Tab-separated table of C-alpha atoms in Angstrom:
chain	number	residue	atom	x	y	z
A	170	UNK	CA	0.000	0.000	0.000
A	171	UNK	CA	1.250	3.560	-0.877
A	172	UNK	CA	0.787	7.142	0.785
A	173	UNK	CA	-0.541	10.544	-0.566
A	174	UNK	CA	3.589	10.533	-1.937
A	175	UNK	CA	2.694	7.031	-4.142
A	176	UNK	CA	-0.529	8.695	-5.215
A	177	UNK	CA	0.903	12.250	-6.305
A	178	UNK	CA	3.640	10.280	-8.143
A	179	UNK	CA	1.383	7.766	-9.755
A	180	UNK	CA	-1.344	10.141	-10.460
A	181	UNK	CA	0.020	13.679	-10.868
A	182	UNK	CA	0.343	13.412	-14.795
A	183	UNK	CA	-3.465	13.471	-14.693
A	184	UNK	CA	-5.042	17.119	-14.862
A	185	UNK	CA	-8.653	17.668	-13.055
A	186	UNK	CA	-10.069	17.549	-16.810
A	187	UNK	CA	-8.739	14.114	-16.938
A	188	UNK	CA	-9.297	12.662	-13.547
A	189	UNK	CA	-11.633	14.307	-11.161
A	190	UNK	CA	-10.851	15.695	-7.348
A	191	UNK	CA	-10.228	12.972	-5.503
A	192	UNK	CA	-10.321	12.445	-1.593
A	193	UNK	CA	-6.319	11.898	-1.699
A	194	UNK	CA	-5.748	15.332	-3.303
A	195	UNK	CA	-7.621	16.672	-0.433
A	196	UNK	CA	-5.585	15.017	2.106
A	197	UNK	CA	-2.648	17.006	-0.046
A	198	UNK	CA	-3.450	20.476	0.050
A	199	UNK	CA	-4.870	19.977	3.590
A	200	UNK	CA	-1.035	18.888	4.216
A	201	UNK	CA	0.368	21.644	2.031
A	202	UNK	CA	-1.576	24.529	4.226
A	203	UNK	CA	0.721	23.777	7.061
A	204	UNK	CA	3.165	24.994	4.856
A	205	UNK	CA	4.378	28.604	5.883
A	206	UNK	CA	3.834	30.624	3.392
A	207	UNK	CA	4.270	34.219	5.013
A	208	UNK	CA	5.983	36.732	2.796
A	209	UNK	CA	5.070	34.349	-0.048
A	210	UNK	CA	1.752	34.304	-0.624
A	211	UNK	CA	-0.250	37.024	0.157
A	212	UNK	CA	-4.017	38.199	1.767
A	213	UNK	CA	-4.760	40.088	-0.730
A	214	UNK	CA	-2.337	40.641	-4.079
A	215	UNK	CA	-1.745	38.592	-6.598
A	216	UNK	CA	-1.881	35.004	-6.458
A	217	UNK	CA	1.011	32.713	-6.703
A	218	UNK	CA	1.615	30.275	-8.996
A	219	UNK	CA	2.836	26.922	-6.825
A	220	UNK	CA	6.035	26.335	-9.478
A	221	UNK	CA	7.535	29.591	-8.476
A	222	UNK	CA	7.930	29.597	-5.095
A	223	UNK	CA	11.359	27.110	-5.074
A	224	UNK	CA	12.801	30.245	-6.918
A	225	UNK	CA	11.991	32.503	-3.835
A	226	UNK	CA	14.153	33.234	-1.631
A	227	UNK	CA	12.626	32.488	1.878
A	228	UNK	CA	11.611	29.226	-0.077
A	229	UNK	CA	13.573	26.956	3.178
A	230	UNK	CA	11.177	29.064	5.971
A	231	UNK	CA	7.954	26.807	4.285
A	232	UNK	CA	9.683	23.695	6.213
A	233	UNK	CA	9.823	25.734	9.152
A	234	UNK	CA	8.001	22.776	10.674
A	235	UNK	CA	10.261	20.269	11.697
A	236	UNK	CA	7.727	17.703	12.956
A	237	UNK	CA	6.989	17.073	8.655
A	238	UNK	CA	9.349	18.802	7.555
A	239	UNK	CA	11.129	15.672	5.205
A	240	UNK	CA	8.043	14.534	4.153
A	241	UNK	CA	6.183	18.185	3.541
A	242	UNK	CA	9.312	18.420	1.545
A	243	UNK	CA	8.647	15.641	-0.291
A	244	UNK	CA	4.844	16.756	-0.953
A	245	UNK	CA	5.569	20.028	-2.386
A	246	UNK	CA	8.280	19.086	-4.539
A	247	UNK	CA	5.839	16.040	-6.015
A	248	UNK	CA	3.257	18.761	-6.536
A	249	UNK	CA	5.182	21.107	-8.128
A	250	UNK	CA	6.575	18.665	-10.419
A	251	UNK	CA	2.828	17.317	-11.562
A	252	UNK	CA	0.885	18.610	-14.273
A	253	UNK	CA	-2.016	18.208	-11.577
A	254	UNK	CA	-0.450	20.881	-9.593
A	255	UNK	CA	2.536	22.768	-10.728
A	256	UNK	CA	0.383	25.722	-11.984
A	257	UNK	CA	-1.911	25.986	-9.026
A	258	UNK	CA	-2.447	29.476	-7.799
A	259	UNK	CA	-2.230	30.437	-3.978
A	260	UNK	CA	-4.297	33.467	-2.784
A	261	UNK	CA	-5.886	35.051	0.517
A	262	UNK	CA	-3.280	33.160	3.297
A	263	UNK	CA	-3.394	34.522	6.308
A	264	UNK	CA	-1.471	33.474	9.678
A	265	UNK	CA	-2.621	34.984	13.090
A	266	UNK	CA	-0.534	33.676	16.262
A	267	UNK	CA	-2.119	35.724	19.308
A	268	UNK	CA	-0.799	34.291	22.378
A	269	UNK	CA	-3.349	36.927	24.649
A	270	UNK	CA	-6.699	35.211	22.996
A	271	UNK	CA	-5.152	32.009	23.248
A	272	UNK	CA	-5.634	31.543	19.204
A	273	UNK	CA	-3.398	30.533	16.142
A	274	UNK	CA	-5.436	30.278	13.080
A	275	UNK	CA	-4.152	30.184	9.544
A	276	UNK	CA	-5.956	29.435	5.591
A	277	UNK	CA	-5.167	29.698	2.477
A	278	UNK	CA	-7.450	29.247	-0.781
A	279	UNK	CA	-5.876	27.168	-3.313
A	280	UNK	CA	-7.457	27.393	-7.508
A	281	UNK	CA	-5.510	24.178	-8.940
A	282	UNK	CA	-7.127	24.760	-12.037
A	283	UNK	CA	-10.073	27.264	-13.499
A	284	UNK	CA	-12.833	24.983	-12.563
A	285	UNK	CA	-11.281	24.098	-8.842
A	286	UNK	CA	-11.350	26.330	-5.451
A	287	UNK	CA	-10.402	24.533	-2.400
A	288	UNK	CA	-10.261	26.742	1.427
A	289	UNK	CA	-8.308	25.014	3.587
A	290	UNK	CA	-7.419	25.647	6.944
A	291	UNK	CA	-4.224	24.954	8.667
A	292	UNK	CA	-4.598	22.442	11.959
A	293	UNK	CA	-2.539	22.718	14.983
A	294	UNK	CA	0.693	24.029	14.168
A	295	UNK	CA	3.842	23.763	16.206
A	296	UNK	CA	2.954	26.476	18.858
A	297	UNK	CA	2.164	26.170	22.352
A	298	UNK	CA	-0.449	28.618	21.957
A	299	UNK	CA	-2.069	26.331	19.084
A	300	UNK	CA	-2.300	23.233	21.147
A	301	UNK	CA	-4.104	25.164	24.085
A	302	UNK	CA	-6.577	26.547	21.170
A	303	UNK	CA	-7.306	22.662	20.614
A	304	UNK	CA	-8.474	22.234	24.558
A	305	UNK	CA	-10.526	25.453	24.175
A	306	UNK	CA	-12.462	24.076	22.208
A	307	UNK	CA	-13.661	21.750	24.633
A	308	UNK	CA	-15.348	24.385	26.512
A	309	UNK	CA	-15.782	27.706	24.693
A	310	UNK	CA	-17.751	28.149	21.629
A	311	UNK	CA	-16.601	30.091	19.872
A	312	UNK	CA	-13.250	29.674	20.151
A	313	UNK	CA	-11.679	33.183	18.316
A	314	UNK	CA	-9.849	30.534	15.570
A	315	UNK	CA	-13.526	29.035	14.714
A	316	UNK	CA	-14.773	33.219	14.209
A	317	UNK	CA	-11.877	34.023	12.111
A	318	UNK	CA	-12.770	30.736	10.133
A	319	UNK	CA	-16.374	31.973	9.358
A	320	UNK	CA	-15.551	35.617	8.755
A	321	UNK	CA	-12.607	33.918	6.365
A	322	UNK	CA	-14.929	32.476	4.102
A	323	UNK	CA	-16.991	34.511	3.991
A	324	UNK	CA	-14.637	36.944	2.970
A	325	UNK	CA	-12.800	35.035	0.187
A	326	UNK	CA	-16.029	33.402	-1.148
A	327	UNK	CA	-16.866	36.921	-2.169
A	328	UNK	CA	-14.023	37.262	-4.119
A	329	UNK	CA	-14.691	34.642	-7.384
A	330	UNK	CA	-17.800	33.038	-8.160
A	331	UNK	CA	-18.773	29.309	-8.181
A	332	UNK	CA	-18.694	26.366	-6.437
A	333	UNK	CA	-16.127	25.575	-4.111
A	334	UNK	CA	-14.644	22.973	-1.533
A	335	UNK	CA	-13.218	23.847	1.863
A	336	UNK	CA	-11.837	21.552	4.277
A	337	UNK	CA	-8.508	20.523	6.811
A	338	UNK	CA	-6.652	18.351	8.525
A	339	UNK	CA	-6.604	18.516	12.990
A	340	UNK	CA	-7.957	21.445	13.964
A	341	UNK	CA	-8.118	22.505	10.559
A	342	UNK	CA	-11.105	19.942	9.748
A	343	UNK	CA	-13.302	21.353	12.945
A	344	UNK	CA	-12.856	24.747	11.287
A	345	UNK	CA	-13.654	23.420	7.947
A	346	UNK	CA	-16.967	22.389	9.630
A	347	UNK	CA	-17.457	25.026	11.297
A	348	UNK	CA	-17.007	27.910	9.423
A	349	UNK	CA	-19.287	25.850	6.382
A	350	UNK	CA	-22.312	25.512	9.439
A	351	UNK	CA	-22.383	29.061	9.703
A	352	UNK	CA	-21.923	30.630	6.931
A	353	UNK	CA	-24.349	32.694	5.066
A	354	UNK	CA	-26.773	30.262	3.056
A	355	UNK	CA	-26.080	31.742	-0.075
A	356	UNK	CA	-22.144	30.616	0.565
A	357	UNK	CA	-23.653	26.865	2.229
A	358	UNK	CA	-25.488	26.493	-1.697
A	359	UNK	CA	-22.065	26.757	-3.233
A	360	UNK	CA	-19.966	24.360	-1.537
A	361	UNK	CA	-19.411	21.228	-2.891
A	362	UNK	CA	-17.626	19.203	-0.069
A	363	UNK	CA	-16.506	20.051	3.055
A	364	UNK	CA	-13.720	17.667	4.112
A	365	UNK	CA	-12.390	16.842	7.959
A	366	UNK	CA	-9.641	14.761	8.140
A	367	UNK	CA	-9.339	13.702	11.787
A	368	UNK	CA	-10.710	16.415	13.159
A	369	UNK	CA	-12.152	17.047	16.264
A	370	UNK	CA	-16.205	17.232	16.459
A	371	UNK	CA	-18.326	19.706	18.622
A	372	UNK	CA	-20.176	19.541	21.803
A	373	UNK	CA	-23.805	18.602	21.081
A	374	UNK	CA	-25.440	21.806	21.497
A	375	UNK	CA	-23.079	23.827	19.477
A	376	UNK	CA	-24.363	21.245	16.431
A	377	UNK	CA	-27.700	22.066	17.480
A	378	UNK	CA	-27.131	25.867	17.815
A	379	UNK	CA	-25.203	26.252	14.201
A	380	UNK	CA	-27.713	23.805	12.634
A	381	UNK	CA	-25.092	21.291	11.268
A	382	UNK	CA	-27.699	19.799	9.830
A	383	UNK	CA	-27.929	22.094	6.759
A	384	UNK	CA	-24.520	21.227	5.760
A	385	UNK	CA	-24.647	17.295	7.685
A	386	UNK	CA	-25.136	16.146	3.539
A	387	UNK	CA	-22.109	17.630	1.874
A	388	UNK	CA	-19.767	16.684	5.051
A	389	UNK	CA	-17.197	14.218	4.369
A	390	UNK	CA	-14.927	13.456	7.553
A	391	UNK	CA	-12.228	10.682	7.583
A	392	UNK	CA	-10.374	8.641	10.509
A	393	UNK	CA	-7.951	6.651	10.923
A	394	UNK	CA	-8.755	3.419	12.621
A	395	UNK	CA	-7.064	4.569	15.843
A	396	UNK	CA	-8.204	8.229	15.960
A	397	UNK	CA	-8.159	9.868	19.258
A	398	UNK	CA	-8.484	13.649	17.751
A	399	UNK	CA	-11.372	13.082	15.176
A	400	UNK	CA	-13.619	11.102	17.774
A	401	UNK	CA	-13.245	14.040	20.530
A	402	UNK	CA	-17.330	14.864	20.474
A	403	UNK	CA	-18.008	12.653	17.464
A	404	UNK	CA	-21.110	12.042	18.165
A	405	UNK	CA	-23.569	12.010	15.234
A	406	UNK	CA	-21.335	12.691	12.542
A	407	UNK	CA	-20.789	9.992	10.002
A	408	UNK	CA	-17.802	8.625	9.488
A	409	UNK	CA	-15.316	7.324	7.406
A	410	UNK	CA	-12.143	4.795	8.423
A	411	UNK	CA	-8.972	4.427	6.675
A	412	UNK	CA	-5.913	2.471	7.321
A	413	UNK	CA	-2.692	3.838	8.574
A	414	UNK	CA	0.896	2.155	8.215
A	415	UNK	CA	1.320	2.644	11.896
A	416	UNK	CA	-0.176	2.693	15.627
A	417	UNK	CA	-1.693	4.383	17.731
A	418	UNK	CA	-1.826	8.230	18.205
A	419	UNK	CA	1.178	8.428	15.428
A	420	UNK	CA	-2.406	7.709	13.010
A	421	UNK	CA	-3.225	11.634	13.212
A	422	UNK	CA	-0.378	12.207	11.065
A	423	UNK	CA	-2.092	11.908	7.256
A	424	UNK	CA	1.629	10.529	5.642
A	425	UNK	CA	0.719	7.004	7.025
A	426	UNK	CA	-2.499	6.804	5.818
A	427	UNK	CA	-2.644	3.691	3.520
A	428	UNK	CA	-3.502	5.056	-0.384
A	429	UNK	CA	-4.386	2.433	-3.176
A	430	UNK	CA	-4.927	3.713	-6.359
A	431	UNK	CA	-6.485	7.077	-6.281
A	432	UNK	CA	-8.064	6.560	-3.327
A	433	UNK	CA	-7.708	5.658	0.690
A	434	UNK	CA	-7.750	2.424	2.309
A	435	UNK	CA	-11.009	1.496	3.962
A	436	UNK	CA	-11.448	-0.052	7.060
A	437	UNK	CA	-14.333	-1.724	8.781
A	438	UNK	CA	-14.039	0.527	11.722
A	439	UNK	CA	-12.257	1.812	14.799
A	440	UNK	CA	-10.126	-0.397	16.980
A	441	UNK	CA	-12.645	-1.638	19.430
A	442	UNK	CA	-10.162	-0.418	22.474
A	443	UNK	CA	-9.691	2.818	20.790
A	444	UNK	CA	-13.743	3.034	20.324
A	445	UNK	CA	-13.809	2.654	24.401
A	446	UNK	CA	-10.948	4.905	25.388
A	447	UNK	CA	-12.899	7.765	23.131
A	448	UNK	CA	-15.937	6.940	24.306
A	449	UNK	CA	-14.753	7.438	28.231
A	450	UNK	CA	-13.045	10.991	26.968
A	451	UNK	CA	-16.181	12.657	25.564
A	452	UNK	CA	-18.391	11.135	28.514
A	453	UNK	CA	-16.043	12.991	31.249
A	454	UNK	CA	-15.639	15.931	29.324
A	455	UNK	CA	-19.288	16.600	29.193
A	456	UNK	CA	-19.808	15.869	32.772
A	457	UNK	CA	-18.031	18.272	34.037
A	458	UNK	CA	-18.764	22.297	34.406
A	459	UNK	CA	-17.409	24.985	32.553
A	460	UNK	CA	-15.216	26.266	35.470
A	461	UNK	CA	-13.728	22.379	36.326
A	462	UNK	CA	-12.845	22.469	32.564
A	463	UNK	CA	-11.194	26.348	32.552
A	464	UNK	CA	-9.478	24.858	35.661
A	465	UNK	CA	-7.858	21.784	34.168
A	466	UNK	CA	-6.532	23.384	30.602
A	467	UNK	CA	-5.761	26.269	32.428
A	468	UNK	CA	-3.167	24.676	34.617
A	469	UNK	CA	-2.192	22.389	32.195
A	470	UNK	CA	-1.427	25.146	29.878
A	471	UNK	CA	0.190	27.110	32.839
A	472	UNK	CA	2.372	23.877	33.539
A	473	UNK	CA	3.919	23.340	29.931
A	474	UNK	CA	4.549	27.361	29.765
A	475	UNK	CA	6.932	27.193	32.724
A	476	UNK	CA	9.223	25.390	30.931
A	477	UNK	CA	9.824	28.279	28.842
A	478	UNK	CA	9.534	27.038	25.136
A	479	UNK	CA	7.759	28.895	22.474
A	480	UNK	CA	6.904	25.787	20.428
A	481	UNK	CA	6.519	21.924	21.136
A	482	UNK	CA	9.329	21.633	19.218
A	483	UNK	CA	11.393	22.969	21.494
A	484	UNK	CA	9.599	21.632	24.409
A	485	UNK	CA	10.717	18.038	23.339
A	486	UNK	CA	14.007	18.845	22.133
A	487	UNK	CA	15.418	20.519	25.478
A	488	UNK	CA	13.446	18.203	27.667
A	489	UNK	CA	15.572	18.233	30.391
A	490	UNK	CA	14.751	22.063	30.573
A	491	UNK	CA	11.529	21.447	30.243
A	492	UNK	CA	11.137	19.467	32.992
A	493	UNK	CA	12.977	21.244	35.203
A	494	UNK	CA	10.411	24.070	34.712
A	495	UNK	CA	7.270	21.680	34.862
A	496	UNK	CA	8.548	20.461	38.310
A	497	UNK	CA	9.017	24.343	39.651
A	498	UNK	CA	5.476	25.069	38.218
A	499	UNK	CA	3.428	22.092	39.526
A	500	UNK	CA	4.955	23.163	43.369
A	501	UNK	CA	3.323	27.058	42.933
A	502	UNK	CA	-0.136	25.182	42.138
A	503	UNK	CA	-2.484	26.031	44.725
A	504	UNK	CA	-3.689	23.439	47.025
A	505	UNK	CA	-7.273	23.948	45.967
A	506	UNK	CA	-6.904	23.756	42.178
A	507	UNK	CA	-4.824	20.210	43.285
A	508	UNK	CA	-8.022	18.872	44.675
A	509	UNK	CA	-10.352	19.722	41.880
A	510	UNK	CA	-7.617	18.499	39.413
A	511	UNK	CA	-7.342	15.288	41.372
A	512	UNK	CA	-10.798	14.725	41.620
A	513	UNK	CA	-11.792	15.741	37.955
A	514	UNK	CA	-8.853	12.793	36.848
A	515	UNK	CA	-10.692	10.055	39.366
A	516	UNK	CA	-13.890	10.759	38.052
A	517	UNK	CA	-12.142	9.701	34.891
A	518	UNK	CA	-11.267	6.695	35.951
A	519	UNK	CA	-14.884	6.038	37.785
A	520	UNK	CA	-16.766	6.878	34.192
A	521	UNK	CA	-13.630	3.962	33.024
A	522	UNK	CA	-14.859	1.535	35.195
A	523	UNK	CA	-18.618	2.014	34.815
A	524	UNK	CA	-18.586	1.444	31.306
A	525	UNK	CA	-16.474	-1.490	31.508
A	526	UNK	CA	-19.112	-3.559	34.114
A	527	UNK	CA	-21.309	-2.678	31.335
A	528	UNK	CA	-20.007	-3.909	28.403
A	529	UNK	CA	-18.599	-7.289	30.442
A	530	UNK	CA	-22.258	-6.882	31.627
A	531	UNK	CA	-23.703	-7.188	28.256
A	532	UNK	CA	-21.462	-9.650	27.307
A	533	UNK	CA	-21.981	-12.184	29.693
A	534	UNK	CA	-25.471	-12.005	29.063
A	535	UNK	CA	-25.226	-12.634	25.400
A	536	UNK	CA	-23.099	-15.533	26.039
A	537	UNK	CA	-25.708	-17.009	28.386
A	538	UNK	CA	-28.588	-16.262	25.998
A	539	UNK	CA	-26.842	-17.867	23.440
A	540	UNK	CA	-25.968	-21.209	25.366
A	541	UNK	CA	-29.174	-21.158	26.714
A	542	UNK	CA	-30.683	-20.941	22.991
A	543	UNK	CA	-28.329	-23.654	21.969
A	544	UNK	CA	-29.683	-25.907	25.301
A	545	UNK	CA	-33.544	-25.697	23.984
A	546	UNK	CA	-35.014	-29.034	22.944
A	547	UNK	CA	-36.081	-28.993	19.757
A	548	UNK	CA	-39.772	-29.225	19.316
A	549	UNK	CA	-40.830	-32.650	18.161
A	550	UNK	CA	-43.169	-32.503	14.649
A	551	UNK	CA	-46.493	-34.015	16.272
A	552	UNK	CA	-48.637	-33.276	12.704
A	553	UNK	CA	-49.865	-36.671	11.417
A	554	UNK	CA	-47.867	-37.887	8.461
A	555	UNK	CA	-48.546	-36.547	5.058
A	556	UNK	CA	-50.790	-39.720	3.186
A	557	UNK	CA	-48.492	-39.132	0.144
């Protein structure tokens, strides 16, 4: 089985006349928006033909990214080379890091041919102050990133005519969602797919307040078969499940997921422990209180600051550092916030347990319905023989 690399090299000859979008060139410029294109592309000038940025010179600050940065790389040079992509245009980026409203959002609106718009939006980039966005979202709604995301299409939907599709990877597929769900319907009758790879869902009543119904049809979200990110508040959303060349959490990163043909790898479903461990998550998120939730990121967030790194990248690199501050931090915590924090982890553990008994629970009993079932005599045939 091959990657989006196999499929852009196998495939990229094709233009969109010859071979329609495709889910896997989704997946690709959902990848290429965590590109950093500042001083590159701009908000509002001319747009940017794909080819010409390994002339510029800031062309090494796209890889800025370290965590992808060999394999993001290897997508952009692969896309550049195609005839699929090499003459794409790049318009309307925008990158807003604002550590006092706790937000880092970033899209960019790619045209990879005259029939073809596709918004995406960046997920969680390498900032500290992205991943505490992510746990925002588990209590605020809005979150600032999920504004800018509506007021961004809005904005650059007004700017060409036509259908369009909009969508991301991470945090970037919640925005996708989002930002489509509440939009004006005049912008909802344009789009053509909204795509969420692996991203996180929303708390019930913010699907009920945006009406996610209205767009519920044209939504399109993909998982790998060990997601943890894309099943935080999945709730009604249908799914899709792909298969990924590796374990566990490593499955949010889109390079392993399994490509054959022009297409991804289906799966049946989620790993069955995976299923469980998500399932425990969103129950003990939503039983707890706004201020128990503020609480927990809060110090969490507080925590990982002390140890005085801008960037997880950083953060893992000088661990030792890090560690160091962690330890200094987690002694200033207040005795109070300790208790909450402890008992907000064992209720956790309680909402574990509770759904365990149950499914052993249910279980058991199907096993003894069953050998029951198999223990019933069979009911003798006491109608009188047929003459014939």
């Amino acid at each position: 089985m091959g990657t989006v690399l196999n499929y852009l090299e196998k495939y990229g000859k094709y233009t969109f006349a010859e071979m329609p979008m495709t889910e896997v060139d989704s997946l690709a410029l959902c990848q290429l928006s965590y590109l950093k294109f500042d001083g590159m592309v701009s908000e509002e000038g001319e747009p940017v033909i794909l080819k010409s940025l390994r002339e510029h010179p800031d062309y090494e600050k796209l890889f800025a990214d370290v965590r992808y940065e060999k394999v993001n790389r290897a997508l952009l040079e692969e896309m550049i080379q195609s005839r699929r992509f090499g003459h794409m245009k790049l318009n309307y980026y925008v990158n807003v890091i604002e550590e006092k409203w706790e937000t880092q959002f970033s899209a960019v609106t790619c045209f990879p041919d005259e029939e073809i718009v596709y918004v995406v939006f960046r997920g969680t980039d390498e900032t500290i102050v992205g991943w505490k966005e992510d746990f925002n979202m588990a209590f605020l709604s809005p979150v600032p990133g999920q504004e800018y995301s509506v007021r961004y299409l809005e904005s650059v939907t007004g700017k060409f005519e036509g259908p369009f599709y909009v969508g991301g990877h991470s945090k970037g597929g919640n925005l996708a969602v989002y930002s489509a769900m509440n939009a004006a319907p005049h912008i909802q009758d344009r789009i053509i797919r909204i795509y969420s790879m692996d991203g996180p869902g929303f708390r019930p009543e913010v699907l009920e307040k945006c009406g996610y119904d209205k767009i519920a049809e044209k939504v399109v979200k993909i998982l790998p078969n060990s997601s943890l990110v894309g099943m935080i508040f999945e709730s009604d959303m249908h799914f899709q499940v792909v298969k990924s060349n590796t374990f566990g959490l490593l499955q949010h990163d889109p390079y392993t997921w399994q490509v054959t043909g022009n297409h991804l790898v289906r799966a049946n479903d989620l790993y069955e422990r995976r299923k469980e461990m998500d399932n425990n998550l969103n129950q003990w998120i939503l039983s707890l209180d706004e201020q128990q939730l503020r609480t927990f990121v809060d110090t969490l967030y507080h925590v990982i600051t002390a140890s005085k790194a801008d960037n997880l990248i950083d953060f893992t690199a000088e661990w030792r550092r890090s560690m160091n501050g962690i330890i200094g931090a987690l002694k200033q915590v207040d005795e109070e916030t300790v208790k909450m924090l402890k008992e907000m982890v064992r209720s956790l553990f309680e909402i574990a347990r509770a759904n365990r008994k149950r499914q052993i629970a249910a279980k058991t009993e199907g096993a003894w319905n069953l050998l029951t079932q198999k223990q019933k005599p069979e009911k003798q045939n006491k109608s009188k023989p047929s003459p014939l």
